[in-house]
Structures are given as structure tokens and as C-alpha cells.
Coordinates of C-alpha atoms in Angstrom, one line a residue:
M1 CA -132.6 -83.8 -37.4
K2 CA -135.1 -85.3 -39.8
R3 CA -132.7 -88.2 -40.5
I4 CA -132.6 -88.8 -36.9
F5 CA -136.1 -89.3 -36.2
S6 CA -136.7 -91.4 -39.4
N7 CA -134.1 -93.7 -37.9
T8 CA -135.6 -96.8 -36.8
V9 CA -132.7 -97.7 -34.5
F10 CA -133.0 -94.3 -32.7
A11 CA -136.7 -94.8 -32.1
L12 CA -136.1 -98.2 -30.5
V13 CA -133.3 -97.0 -28.2
V14 CA -135.8 -94.3 -27.0
G15 CA -138.3 -97.0 -26.5
L16 CA -135.9 -99.2 -24.6
G17 CA -135.2 -96.2 -22.2
L18 CA -138.8 -95.6 -21.5
R19 CA -139.2 -99.4 -20.7
L20 CA -135.9 -99.8 -18.6
F21 CA -137.3 -96.6 -16.6
F22 CA -140.4 -98.5 -15.7
V23 CA -138.5 -101.8 -15.1
L24 CA -135.8 -100.4 -13.2
E25 CA -137.9 -97.5 -11.2
L26 CA -141.4 -98.8 -11.1
P27 CA -141.5 -102.7 -11.2
T28 CA -144.7 -104.2 -9.7
N29 CA -146.6 -107.4 -9.9
S30 CA -150.4 -108.4 -9.7
G31 CA -152.3 -111.4 -8.2
D32 CA -151.9 -113.4 -11.4
T33 CA -148.0 -113.1 -11.3
V34 CA -147.9 -115.5 -8.3
F35 CA -150.2 -118.0 -10.1
Y36 CA -148.1 -118.0 -13.3
E37 CA -144.6 -118.4 -11.4
Q38 CA -146.1 -120.9 -9.2
I39 CA -147.1 -122.8 -12.4
A40 CA -143.8 -122.3 -14.2
T41 CA -141.8 -123.4 -11.0
N42 CA -144.0 -126.7 -10.7
W43 CA -143.5 -127.3 -14.8
L44 CA -139.9 -127.5 -14.3
R45 CA -139.5 -129.1 -11.1
H46 CA -142.1 -131.9 -11.5
H47 CA -143.1 -131.7 -15.1
V48 CA -146.7 -131.0 -14.3
F49 CA -148.6 -128.0 -15.4
A50 CA -150.0 -127.3 -11.6
M51 CA -150.3 -125.3 -8.7
N52 CA -149.8 -125.9 -4.9
V53 CA -153.3 -126.6 -3.5
Q54 CA -153.0 -127.2 0.1
G55 CA -149.5 -128.3 0.0
A56 CA -150.1 -130.7 -2.8
V57 CA -149.2 -130.2 -6.5
T58 CA -152.3 -130.2 -8.1
P59 CA -152.9 -130.0 -12.1
V60 CA -155.0 -127.0 -13.3
D61 CA -156.2 -125.6 -16.2
M62 CA -157.0 -121.9 -14.9
R63 CA -154.3 -120.4 -16.9
M64 CA -153.1 -121.0 -20.7
P65 CA -149.5 -122.5 -20.9
G66 CA -148.1 -119.7 -23.1
Y67 CA -146.7 -117.3 -20.2
P68 CA -145.6 -119.8 -17.8
G69 CA -143.5 -121.5 -20.6
F70 CA -142.0 -118.2 -21.2
L71 CA -141.3 -118.0 -17.3
A72 CA -140.1 -121.7 -17.5
L73 CA -137.6 -120.6 -20.3
I74 CA -136.4 -117.5 -18.5
Y75 CA -135.9 -119.5 -15.2
V76 CA -133.9 -122.2 -16.9
L77 CA -131.8 -119.2 -19.0
T78 CA -130.8 -117.5 -15.9
G79 CA -130.7 -120.2 -13.1
R80 CA -133.2 -118.2 -11.1
G81 CA -136.9 -118.6 -10.5
G82 CA -139.8 -117.2 -8.9
E83 CA -139.6 -113.6 -7.4
S84 CA -135.7 -113.6 -7.7
A85 CA -136.3 -113.7 -11.6
R86 CA -138.5 -111.1 -11.8
Q87 CA -136.3 -108.6 -13.1
R88 CA -134.8 -110.9 -15.6
V89 CA -138.3 -111.4 -16.9
M90 CA -139.1 -108.2 -17.4
L91 CA -135.9 -107.3 -19.3
A92 CA -136.8 -110.1 -21.5
Q93 CA -140.4 -108.6 -21.9
I94 CA -138.7 -105.3 -23.1
V95 CA -137.3 -107.3 -26.0
V96 CA -140.7 -108.6 -26.7
D97 CA -142.4 -105.3 -26.8
L98 CA -139.8 -103.7 -28.8
L99 CA -140.5 -106.4 -31.5
G100 CA -144.3 -105.6 -31.1
C101 CA -143.2 -101.9 -31.9
L102 CA -141.9 -103.0 -35.0
V103 CA -145.0 -105.7 -35.8
I104 CA -147.1 -102.4 -35.3
A105 CA -144.9 -100.3 -37.7
R106 CA -145.3 -102.8 -40.2
L107 CA -148.9 -102.9 -40.0
A108 CA -149.0 -99.0 -40.5
K109 CA -147.2 -99.3 -43.5
I110 CA -149.5 -102.2 -45.1
L111 CA -152.4 -99.8 -44.2
A112 CA -150.6 -97.2 -46.1
C113 CA -150.3 -99.4 -49.1
A114 CA -153.7 -100.6 -49.1
S115 CA -154.7 -96.6 -49.3
E116 CA -152.7 -96.4 -52.5
N117 CA -150.2 -94.2 -50.5
E118 CA -147.1 -96.3 -51.3
A119 CA -145.1 -93.1 -51.6
R120 CA -145.8 -92.2 -47.9
S121 CA -145.6 -95.6 -46.3
G122 CA -142.3 -95.1 -45.0
K123 CA -143.7 -92.1 -43.1
A124 CA -146.5 -94.1 -41.9
Y125 CA -143.8 -96.6 -40.6
T126 CA -142.0 -94.1 -39.0
V127 CA -144.8 -92.3 -37.2
A128 CA -146.3 -95.7 -36.0
L129 CA -142.9 -96.9 -34.7
W130 CA -142.3 -93.7 -32.7
L131 CA -145.9 -93.8 -31.3
A132 CA -145.7 -97.2 -30.4
A133 CA -142.2 -96.9 -29.0
L134 CA -143.4 -93.9 -26.8
C135 CA -146.7 -95.3 -25.8
P136 CA -146.4 -95.5 -21.8
F137 CA -149.5 -97.6 -21.6
T138 CA -147.9 -100.5 -23.4
A139 CA -144.3 -99.7 -22.1
N140 CA -145.8 -100.0 -18.4
Y141 CA -146.5 -103.6 -19.0
T142 CA -142.9 -104.8 -19.5
A143 CA -142.6 -103.9 -15.8
V144 CA -145.1 -106.6 -14.5
P145 CA -144.8 -110.5 -15.0
L146 CA -148.1 -110.7 -16.8
S147 CA -149.0 -111.8 -20.5
E148 CA -149.9 -108.4 -22.0
V149 CA -146.7 -107.7 -24.1
F150 CA -147.2 -111.0 -25.7
A151 CA -150.7 -110.7 -26.4
C152 CA -150.0 -107.2 -28.0
L153 CA -147.2 -108.9 -30.1
W154 CA -149.0 -112.0 -31.4
T155 CA -152.2 -109.8 -31.9
G156 CA -150.2 -107.1 -33.9
L157 CA -148.8 -110.0 -36.1
A158 CA -152.1 -111.6 -36.9
C159 CA -153.6 -108.1 -37.7
C160 CA -150.8 -108.0 -40.3
I161 CA -151.4 -111.0 -42.3
L162 CA -155.3 -110.7 -42.0
A163 CA -154.7 -107.1 -43.2
V164 CA -153.0 -108.4 -46.1
A165 CA -155.4 -111.4 -46.7
L166 CA -158.4 -108.8 -46.8
G167 CA -156.5 -106.5 -49.0
R168 CA -155.9 -109.4 -51.9
V169 CA -159.8 -110.5 -51.9
K170 CA -160.4 -107.4 -54.4
K171 CA -156.8 -107.1 -55.2
P172 CA -155.1 -110.1 -55.8
D173 CA -151.5 -108.5 -56.4
F174 CA -152.1 -106.5 -53.2
L175 CA -148.3 -105.9 -51.8
V176 CA -147.2 -108.5 -54.2
S177 CA -144.8 -105.8 -55.4
G178 CA -144.0 -102.3 -54.3
C179 CA -143.5 -101.3 -50.3
H180 CA -140.6 -103.3 -50.0
L181 CA -142.2 -105.8 -48.1
P182 CA -140.8 -109.2 -48.2
L183 CA -143.5 -110.8 -50.7
R184 CA -142.7 -112.5 -53.7
P185 CA -142.5 -110.3 -56.7
H186 CA -143.8 -112.7 -59.4
M187 CA -146.6 -114.9 -58.7
S188 CA -149.0 -116.5 -61.1
P189 CA -152.7 -115.9 -61.2
V190 CA -153.7 -119.1 -59.4
Q191 CA -150.9 -118.4 -56.9
L192 CA -152.6 -115.1 -56.6
T193 CA -156.0 -116.4 -56.0
G194 CA -154.9 -118.9 -53.5
S195 CA -152.7 -116.1 -51.4
V196 CA -155.8 -115.0 -49.3
E197 CA -156.4 -118.8 -48.1
R198 CA -152.6 -119.2 -47.3
A199 CA -152.8 -115.9 -45.5
A200 CA -155.9 -117.0 -43.5
L201 CA -154.3 -120.1 -42.5
G202 CA -151.3 -117.9 -41.3
A203 CA -153.3 -115.9 -39.1
G204 CA -155.0 -118.7 -37.8
L205 CA -151.6 -120.2 -36.7
V206 CA -150.5 -116.7 -35.1
A207 CA -153.8 -116.4 -33.4
G208 CA -153.6 -119.8 -31.8
V209 CA -150.0 -118.7 -30.6
G210 CA -151.4 -115.8 -29.2
A211 CA -154.5 -117.8 -27.6
L212 CA -151.8 -119.6 -25.5
F213 CA -151.3 -116.5 -23.6
R214 CA -154.5 -114.6 -24.1
P215 CA -157.5 -117.0 -24.4
E216 CA -159.6 -114.4 -26.2
T217 CA -157.3 -113.5 -28.8
P218 CA -159.3 -115.7 -31.7
I219 CA -161.8 -113.0 -31.4
L220 CA -159.7 -111.2 -34.1
L221 CA -160.7 -114.2 -36.3
I222 CA -164.3 -114.1 -35.6
A223 CA -164.1 -110.2 -36.9
A224 CA -162.3 -111.3 -40.1
A225 CA -164.6 -113.9 -40.8
V226 CA -167.6 -111.5 -40.7
V227 CA -165.6 -109.2 -43.0
F228 CA -164.5 -112.0 -45.3
A229 CA -168.1 -112.9 -45.6
A230 CA -169.1 -109.2 -46.5
L231 CA -166.7 -109.0 -49.2
L232 CA -166.6 -112.7 -50.5
F233 CA -170.6 -113.0 -50.5
R234 CA -170.8 -109.9 -52.8
L235 CA -168.9 -111.6 -55.1
H236 CA -170.9 -114.7 -54.9
E237 CA -167.8 -116.7 -53.9
F238 CA -169.8 -118.6 -51.1
V239 CA -167.8 -121.7 -51.1
R240 CA -164.5 -119.6 -51.0
W241 CA -165.6 -117.8 -47.7
F242 CA -165.9 -121.3 -46.2
W243 CA -162.4 -122.0 -47.5
V244 CA -161.1 -118.9 -46.1
T245 CA -162.9 -119.5 -42.4
G246 CA -161.8 -122.8 -42.4
A247 CA -158.3 -122.2 -43.1
M248 CA -158.3 -119.8 -40.0
L249 CA -160.1 -122.1 -37.7
I250 CA -157.8 -124.9 -38.5
G251 CA -154.6 -123.1 -38.3
C252 CA -155.9 -122.0 -34.6
L253 CA -156.9 -125.7 -33.8
V254 CA -153.7 -126.7 -34.8
V255 CA -151.8 -124.7 -32.2
L256 CA -154.3 -125.3 -29.6
S257 CA -154.7 -129.2 -29.9
P258 CA -151.7 -130.3 -27.8
W259 CA -153.2 -128.2 -24.8
A260 CA -156.8 -129.8 -25.5
L261 CA -155.2 -133.1 -25.4
R262 CA -153.5 -132.4 -22.1
N263 CA -156.7 -131.2 -20.6
L264 CA -158.4 -134.4 -22.0
R265 CA -155.4 -136.6 -20.4
T266 CA -155.6 -135.0 -17.3
F267 CA -159.4 -133.9 -16.9
G268 CA -161.4 -135.8 -19.1
E269 CA -162.6 -133.1 -21.0
V270 CA -161.7 -131.4 -24.6
Q271 CA -160.8 -127.9 -23.4
F272 CA -158.8 -125.9 -26.2
L273 CA -159.1 -122.8 -23.8
N274 CA -159.2 -122.1 -20.0
P275 CA -162.5 -122.3 -18.5
K276 CA -164.5 -119.1 -18.4
Y277 CA -164.4 -119.0 -14.6
S278 CA -161.0 -119.7 -13.1
T279 CA -161.3 -121.9 -10.0
L280 CA -158.9 -124.2 -8.0
P281 CA -160.1 -127.9 -7.6
G282 CA -162.6 -127.9 -4.6
E283 CA -163.8 -124.4 -4.8
I284 CA -167.5 -123.5 -6.0
V285 CA -168.2 -121.3 -8.8
P286 CA -169.8 -118.2 -7.3
Y287 CA -172.4 -117.9 -10.0
G288 CA -174.8 -115.9 -7.4
F289 CA -172.1 -113.5 -6.4
M290 CA -170.8 -112.8 -9.7
A291 CA -174.2 -112.3 -11.1
W292 CA -174.8 -109.8 -8.2
E293 CA -171.5 -107.9 -8.8
K294 CA -172.3 -107.5 -12.4
T295 CA -175.6 -105.3 -11.5
W296 CA -173.5 -102.6 -10.1
L297 CA -169.7 -103.2 -10.8
Y298 CA -168.1 -101.2 -13.5
R299 CA -165.1 -99.7 -12.1
V300 CA -161.6 -101.2 -11.5
R301 CA -161.3 -99.6 -8.0
D302 CA -164.1 -101.6 -6.7
C303 CA -162.7 -104.8 -7.8
Y304 CA -160.0 -104.2 -5.0
L305 CA -162.6 -103.7 -2.5
V306 CA -165.1 -106.3 -3.2
P307 CA -164.6 -109.3 -5.7
W308 CA -160.8 -109.6 -5.4
K309 CA -161.3 -110.3 -1.8
L310 CA -163.4 -113.1 -2.0
N311 CA -162.3 -116.2 -0.3
D312 CA -159.2 -114.2 0.6
E313 CA -160.1 -111.4 2.9
A314 CA -163.1 -110.0 4.8
I315 CA -165.4 -107.9 2.9
N316 CA -166.9 -104.7 4.5
V317 CA -170.2 -103.7 3.3
H318 CA -169.3 -99.8 4.0
D319 CA -166.7 -100.3 1.0
I320 CA -169.3 -101.3 -1.3
P321 CA -170.8 -98.3 -3.5
A322 CA -174.4 -97.0 -2.9
R323 CA -175.4 -98.2 -6.4
A324 CA -175.1 -101.7 -5.6
F325 CA -178.4 -101.2 -3.2
D326 CA -181.5 -100.3 -4.4
S327 CA -182.9 -100.0 -0.9
R328 CA -181.8 -99.9 2.8
E329 CA -183.5 -103.6 3.4
E330 CA -181.4 -104.7 0.3
K331 CA -178.3 -103.5 1.9
Q332 CA -179.1 -105.1 5.3
R333 CA -179.5 -108.3 3.4
V334 CA -176.1 -108.1 1.8
A335 CA -174.7 -107.2 5.2
D336 CA -175.9 -110.3 7.0
I337 CA -174.6 -112.5 4.0
L338 CA -171.1 -110.9 4.3
E339 CA -171.4 -111.2 8.0
Q340 CA -171.6 -115.0 7.5
Y341 CA -168.7 -115.1 5.0
N342 CA -166.4 -112.9 6.9
E343 CA -166.5 -115.9 9.9
D344 CA -164.6 -118.2 7.7
L345 CA -163.7 -115.9 4.7
T346 CA -165.0 -119.0 2.4
L347 CA -168.4 -118.2 0.2
T348 CA -170.5 -121.1 0.9
K349 CA -173.3 -122.3 -1.6
E350 CA -175.8 -121.0 0.5
E351 CA -174.4 -117.6 0.6
D352 CA -173.9 -117.6 -3.0
D353 CA -177.7 -118.5 -3.8
A354 CA -178.5 -115.8 -1.5
F355 CA -176.4 -113.4 -3.6
G356 CA -178.1 -114.7 -6.8
K357 CA -181.5 -114.4 -5.4
I358 CA -180.6 -110.7 -5.1
A359 CA -179.2 -110.3 -8.5
R360 CA -182.3 -111.6 -10.0
E361 CA -184.4 -109.3 -8.1
R362 CA -182.2 -106.2 -9.5
V363 CA -182.6 -107.4 -12.9
R364 CA -186.3 -107.9 -12.8
R365 CA -186.6 -104.3 -11.4
H366 CA -184.2 -102.5 -13.8
P367 CA -183.2 -104.6 -17.0
L368 CA -182.1 -101.5 -18.5
R369 CA -179.5 -100.8 -15.9
I370 CA -178.2 -104.4 -16.3
F371 CA -178.1 -105.1 -20.1
V372 CA -177.5 -101.7 -21.0
W373 CA -176.1 -99.0 -18.6
I374 CA -173.6 -101.1 -16.9
P375 CA -171.9 -102.5 -20.0
V376 CA -171.7 -99.2 -21.6
A377 CA -170.3 -98.0 -18.2
R378 CA -167.8 -100.7 -18.3
A379 CA -166.7 -100.0 -21.9
V380 CA -166.2 -96.3 -21.1
V381 CA -164.0 -97.4 -18.2
I382 CA -161.7 -99.9 -19.8
W383 CA -161.1 -97.6 -22.8
F384 CA -160.9 -94.1 -21.1
S385 CA -159.1 -95.1 -18.1
P386 CA -155.6 -93.1 -17.4
R387 CA -154.4 -96.9 -17.0
I388 CA -152.4 -96.0 -13.7
E389 CA -153.5 -99.5 -12.2
L390 CA -149.6 -100.2 -12.0
L391 CA -148.0 -97.1 -10.9
P392 CA -147.9 -95.9 -7.2
I393 CA -150.4 -93.3 -7.6
S394 CA -153.8 -93.0 -6.3
G395 CA -155.7 -91.8 -9.4
D396 CA -158.0 -89.9 -7.4
V397 CA -159.1 -86.5 -9.3
F398 CA -162.5 -85.4 -7.8
P399 CA -163.0 -83.2 -6.1
L400 CA -160.7 -81.2 -8.3
A401 CA -159.6 -78.3 -5.2
Q402 CA -159.5 -81.0 -2.3
K403 CA -157.1 -83.5 -4.1
F404 CA -155.1 -80.6 -5.8
D405 CA -154.4 -79.5 -2.1
E406 CA -153.5 -83.1 -0.9
D407 CA -151.6 -84.3 -3.8
P408 CA -151.1 -82.1 -6.8
A409 CA -148.5 -84.1 -8.4
D410 CA -150.6 -87.2 -8.0
Q411 CA -153.7 -85.6 -9.3
G412 CA -151.5 -83.9 -12.2
F413 CA -150.0 -87.2 -13.4
T414 CA -153.3 -88.8 -13.5
V415 CA -154.8 -86.4 -15.5
L416 CA -152.0 -86.1 -18.0
L417 CA -152.3 -89.9 -18.5
F418 CA -155.8 -89.7 -18.9
F419 CA -155.7 -86.8 -21.9
L420 CA -152.6 -88.9 -23.3
N421 CA -154.6 -92.0 -23.3
L422 CA -157.6 -89.9 -25.0
V423 CA -154.8 -88.5 -27.5
Y424 CA -154.3 -92.0 -28.6
L425 CA -157.6 -92.7 -28.9
S426 CA -158.8 -90.1 -30.9
L427 CA -155.8 -90.2 -33.4
G428 CA -156.9 -93.7 -34.0
V429 CA -160.6 -92.7 -34.6
W430 CA -159.3 -89.7 -36.8
G431 CA -157.0 -92.2 -38.8
A432 CA -159.9 -94.7 -39.4
V433 CA -162.4 -92.1 -40.6
K434 CA -159.3 -90.6 -42.9
L435 CA -159.0 -94.1 -44.5
W436 CA -162.6 -94.9 -45.0
L437 CA -163.4 -91.6 -46.5
S438 CA -160.3 -91.5 -48.8
R439 CA -160.9 -90.2 -52.1
D440 CA -161.2 -92.9 -55.2
R441 CA -158.5 -92.9 -57.4
Q442 CA -159.2 -93.5 -60.9
T443 CA -156.5 -95.1 -63.3
P444 CA -156.7 -95.8 -67.0
D445 CA -156.7 -99.7 -68.4
W446 CA -154.4 -99.7 -71.5
R447 CA -155.7 -103.3 -72.6
S448 CA -157.0 -102.9 -76.2
S449 CA -160.2 -101.3 -76.7
E450 CA -161.9 -104.4 -78.3
A451 CA -161.0 -106.5 -75.1
R452 CA -162.2 -103.6 -72.7
S453 CA -165.5 -103.3 -74.7
T454 CA -166.3 -106.8 -74.4
E455 CA -166.4 -106.1 -70.3
D456 CA -167.5 -102.7 -70.1
P457 CA -169.1 -100.9 -73.1
D458 CA -169.1 -97.6 -71.3
A459 CA -165.3 -97.6 -70.7
P460 CA -163.1 -95.0 -72.6
T461 CA -160.6 -95.7 -74.8
V462 CA -156.7 -95.4 -74.2
D463 CA -154.7 -96.6 -77.2
P464 CA -151.3 -98.0 -77.0
G465 CA -149.5 -94.9 -77.5
A466 CA -151.1 -93.1 -74.7
A467 CA -150.5 -96.3 -72.4
R468 CA -147.0 -95.8 -73.0
V469 CA -147.2 -92.1 -72.1
L470 CA -149.1 -92.9 -69.0
Q471 CA -146.4 -95.6 -68.2
G472 CA -143.7 -93.2 -68.5
S473 CA -145.5 -90.4 -66.6
G474 CA -144.0 -91.3 -63.3
V475 CA -147.2 -91.2 -61.6
P476 CA -147.2 -93.9 -58.7
G477 CA -148.6 -97.1 -59.4
I478 CA -149.6 -96.5 -62.9
A479 CA -147.0 -98.9 -64.4
N480 CA -148.3 -101.9 -62.2
R481 CA -152.2 -101.4 -62.9
R482 CA -153.6 -104.5 -64.6
I483 CA -157.3 -104.3 -64.2
G484 CA -159.9 -101.4 -64.3
I485 CA -160.7 -98.1 -65.3
V486 CA -161.9 -97.3 -61.5
D487 CA -159.8 -98.6 -59.1
P488 CA -160.5 -96.9 -55.8
A489 CA -158.4 -96.6 -52.9
S490 CA -161.0 -97.9 -50.6
A491 CA -161.0 -101.4 -52.7
A492 CA -158.4 -102.7 -50.1
V493 CA -158.3 -100.5 -47.1
R494 CA -162.0 -100.2 -46.3
P495 CA -162.1 -103.8 -45.3
I496 CA -159.2 -103.9 -43.4
V497 CA -160.6 -100.6 -41.3
A498 CA -163.7 -102.5 -41.3
F499 CA -161.9 -105.1 -39.8
F500 CA -160.3 -103.4 -37.2
L501 CA -163.3 -101.4 -35.8
L502 CA -165.0 -104.9 -35.6
F503 CA -162.7 -106.4 -33.8
F504 CA -162.7 -103.3 -31.4
L505 CA -166.4 -103.9 -30.8
L506 CA -166.4 -107.4 -30.5
R507 CA -163.4 -107.2 -28.1
T508 CA -165.0 -104.5 -26.2
A509 CA -168.4 -106.3 -25.9
F510 CA -166.9 -109.5 -24.6
L511 CA -164.8 -107.6 -22.0
T512 CA -167.9 -106.0 -20.6
T513 CA -169.2 -109.4 -19.7
L514 CA -166.2 -110.2 -17.5
E515 CA -166.5 -110.5 -13.7
T516 CA -164.0 -107.7 -13.5
P517 CA -163.5 -104.8 -16.1
E518 CA -159.8 -104.5 -16.0
P519 CA -158.3 -101.6 -18.7
R520 CA -155.2 -103.9 -19.4
Y521 CA -157.6 -106.2 -21.5
V522 CA -158.1 -103.7 -24.4
L523 CA -154.2 -103.2 -24.5
E524 CA -154.5 -105.8 -27.4
C525 CA -156.4 -103.2 -29.6
F526 CA -153.3 -100.9 -29.4
P527 CA -151.5 -102.2 -32.4
A528 CA -154.3 -101.8 -34.8
L529 CA -155.3 -98.2 -33.0
I530 CA -151.4 -96.7 -33.3
A531 CA -151.5 -98.0 -36.9
L532 CA -154.5 -96.2 -37.8
A533 CA -153.3 -93.2 -35.9
A534 CA -150.0 -93.3 -38.2
Q535 CA -152.1 -92.7 -41.3
L536 CA -152.8 -89.2 -40.4
F537 CA -149.4 -88.3 -40.6
S538 CA -148.8 -89.7 -44.4
S539 CA -150.4 -87.3 -46.9
K540 CA -151.5 -88.6 -50.2
P541 CA -149.5 -87.9 -53.3
A542 CA -151.7 -86.5 -55.9
S543 CA -153.5 -89.1 -58.0
L544 CA -154.3 -89.6 -61.6
T545 CA -157.9 -89.2 -62.5
R546 CA -160.0 -89.0 -65.5
D547 CA -160.2 -85.1 -64.8
A548 CA -156.5 -84.5 -64.6
P549 CA -154.9 -82.9 -67.4
I550 CA -152.3 -85.7 -68.0
F551 CA -155.1 -88.3 -68.5
H552 CA -156.5 -85.9 -71.2
R553 CA -153.3 -85.2 -73.0
S554 CA -152.8 -88.9 -73.1
V555 CA -155.7 -89.9 -74.3
R556 CA -155.4 -87.5 -77.3
G557 CA -151.8 -88.5 -78.0
E558 CA -150.3 -85.4 -76.6
S559 CA -147.1 -85.4 -74.4

């Protein structure tokens, strides 16, 4: 049984079954699906990245080209397009998501190697593969034509490359040998030194590809640049930090340059990413309306009632939560504005300015609510949501007794998914804490005492005979150690953990500034989260320390 569950193919087959269930039994779509399909169709038919606006094919830059390009490829291969090709699109996304599971497993293995736990890295790989294959929150998005599965894949791959680069800052031979990773086993010191810059360039290229699907993907490069600064500045390698950061930036810009050139040619502006506010030509950017909704909106269910109806459906003031109003007079003002809007379902500049005035008044009255409590509430919602937005269930849990009487299955499934999401988050946090607090492992340096004393007068002497005993002791990693009497396990793994946590923090902070707090936008954090969670199931083998008996016997020349 143990051999079966450690089999990669078996885990992928189980993951395939879960994803086929979602695709065949619970397929769905979203508002963005129609946009992507229309752009892909026009790209094939008219060779223009465009949408149909009032019957005319109109070039747009409101979506990145990666996912429409994927749809266009599927349309060409299957001979179908639009809604008729959705199931084939979803089946292709299953393959992409299973590749993402393998990337997550590889990331977990890299973390295990960084924590000086090479002997158990295989178990971390297996556990991460199962956690990824059975994760319903990522698997569910194979059943909807959206870019999430690609965003997770490219984010996970970029994290793998950056994890190796960060590990090599203090340990240039990190993953050069061992761990059965596809890396060159023999590299010169010059090659080892430059490997960080090359890995940074590769991470920039991969993040650039990810940005073609989700424009906020380069946030992980910002997090990596900060951690690189913390590492390299302590080593007084300021110039090297500029080289590493520049390599990431160049790699990302190289991939995005064709898109920027297209925007320059079409719209007369250099735009590497899509604009922050997605509007069609001729539409006004509702700055006032968005400023007003940011003073109260933090739940995704409210998006269906207010912002996602804008310029399309009537908005009822009674559907707006009470927290959106500080007084009856303010509610009446909003009702008056909406009454004018509902006449033609088009937000005018005057109506938008009126919403902006209300927003400024609310900010002056309660600045902490706007700049602290609402962003915190949004962060809590997007991380701790049961993630049922694609499922045919209401998600209503409270009041408990009433909802249980009305629909116990609906309530029970929502609660189950809430706790399952909590389990994934808890395991990830626990894994991060375990890696951060991992005990230092001290390994002897068997250079000559003369060579070592010139660098560290307090270092204990280990003669060549003791070195041979240590090399033949069978302790993992001793034969490959080249430098240092104290080689802490955290030397490579702590920067990687810090990078992951900073990435989570920066991405969450960015998402709280968006118009709509959708829980799906944190799925890009799940590759790193699952890789961290897998570390809980890979225990450390005994390490060789100065207090270990074999160390003292070896130093004394005993066997």
C-alpha cells in the first residue's frame, strides 16, 4: 500500500479523476469567460486582438493575451470555437493543472533539500503531489474557462527557480549535486557564483510568461528582490544585487515587450500590462463609484448585487448592505443617484462624481475604517472563504439552525469546504514555522588546521584521519561539505521561507486594493503554500553536531 501511494502516476490518476468530476458534472463560466472567448475568436478570424463593441471589431487592451492565445490554440486544434469548445478547453486545462501539481511537488522537494533534509525530500515530493492533486480549490478552476490554472502553473515554476537562486546566495553548491534534480553535478567556482544571476534571469522569463495570463504575477519578483537585498547587502555585495534584480527585470520585460509594442502601435502608449481599470472604448472609468464601494465592500457576494451590475443591470438600494451608509440621509442620497442611473443603466460623469463626493465624506468621518478595517476584512475574506463561487450552492451558513432546516446538504458542504481550506492554510503556516525554526546543523570542515586557522582561529582542529572517518561515517551530506565548521540548515531555507511569506503579504495587500475582492486571486499562492505544508510530513534525519559522539570519536582518532 505504501508503494502505491508513493507512486507519482497513481497520484496523478486520482487528481485526474477529481478534475474530470468537476469538468463533467460541475462545469461553469464567468463574466470574464465571454470576454476571453470573444477576443480569441476575433484573433483567429480577423487577426486582431479585439472585442465586438456596438457591432464593430474594436482593439482592446483590457485583458492580457496569454489566455486568449490558449483558447485560440484549442479552437484551431479542435475546429470549434466559443461555447461549443468549452469542454475541450476544460479538458486541456486538466492537463495544465496536473503539470502544476508536479511543479508544486518539485518545489516541496527543493524546500526539503534547502533544509538539509535530502534523505526525506522524496517524501516531501510525494506528500506535496497528493496535497496538490486532491486540492478541490485549484481543481475546481479546471471546470471554468479562466486563467487561474495557468497562473498557478507559472507562479509555481517561478517559485522553484527563485528558491534555487535564493538558496545559492549563501550556499553556491545548493542543489548542484544530490536530490536527483536535473542540475549539472560539476561546476567551477565561477559558474557557481554566476548561477544566481542566471536563475534570476530564468525566473524573470517565467514570471513574464505568467504575467501574460495574470498581470500581477511579477509581484513575486518584487518579493524576491527584497529578500535578495537582505541577503546580499549583509554580504556587502551591493553591485551583485543590482545584477540579480536587473536580470529578473530584463527577463520579465523581454517576454512582455511584444505586447508593449503592440499597445504602442495600436493605442500610442507603452503598456506592458493591461490597465488597472478594465473599460471598453467610450466607457468612463467610474473612479467615484469605485471609491465609494471601497468604503464598505469586502464580501464577494456583494459584488453580484452592486459593482458587477454596473452599466448592465438595475441596482436596488435595498440590496446594498447597511454598512454602506452612515445615516438615513446618506442612504437617500445614494438612492437618488441610483434612481437616475436605473433609467438608462449607464453611469454618467455627474452620477460618478456624486458617488465620489459621498466616498470622500465617508473617508473623512472614519479614516481607520477605510484604510485599516476594510482592507483587513477583505484579506480575511479572500483567504478564509470556503471558495464555493463556482459551485451550485448558496454558501449560506448563518443563522445555523435556520439554514440547516432549509438546506442541510448545502450548509454542510459549505462548512466542510471552509474547514478544508482552513486545513490547507494551517498546514502551510505550520510548515513555514517548522522550516524557520529548524535546528542548526554543525558539520566539520576537514581542511588543514593551518588553512582554517587563518580564517577562524577558534575553529576546532580536525585532522585528515578524522576527516576520512567522517567521510566514511555514512552521515548524509558530510562527504559533500566544502566550507564551514557551522553550516546551519537555515542558511538556505530561511530566505526561501521569507520569500514565500513576503510574496503572500504583498499579493494580499495588492488584492485588497482591487475593486472586487475575489477569493480566486489568492490561488496563485497555493503552490508555495502546499509546498510548505508538505514539509510537516518529512522529518529530519539525525544531524552531526559537535556534541554528537561520532564527532568526538573522530576528532580523537577513534573509530
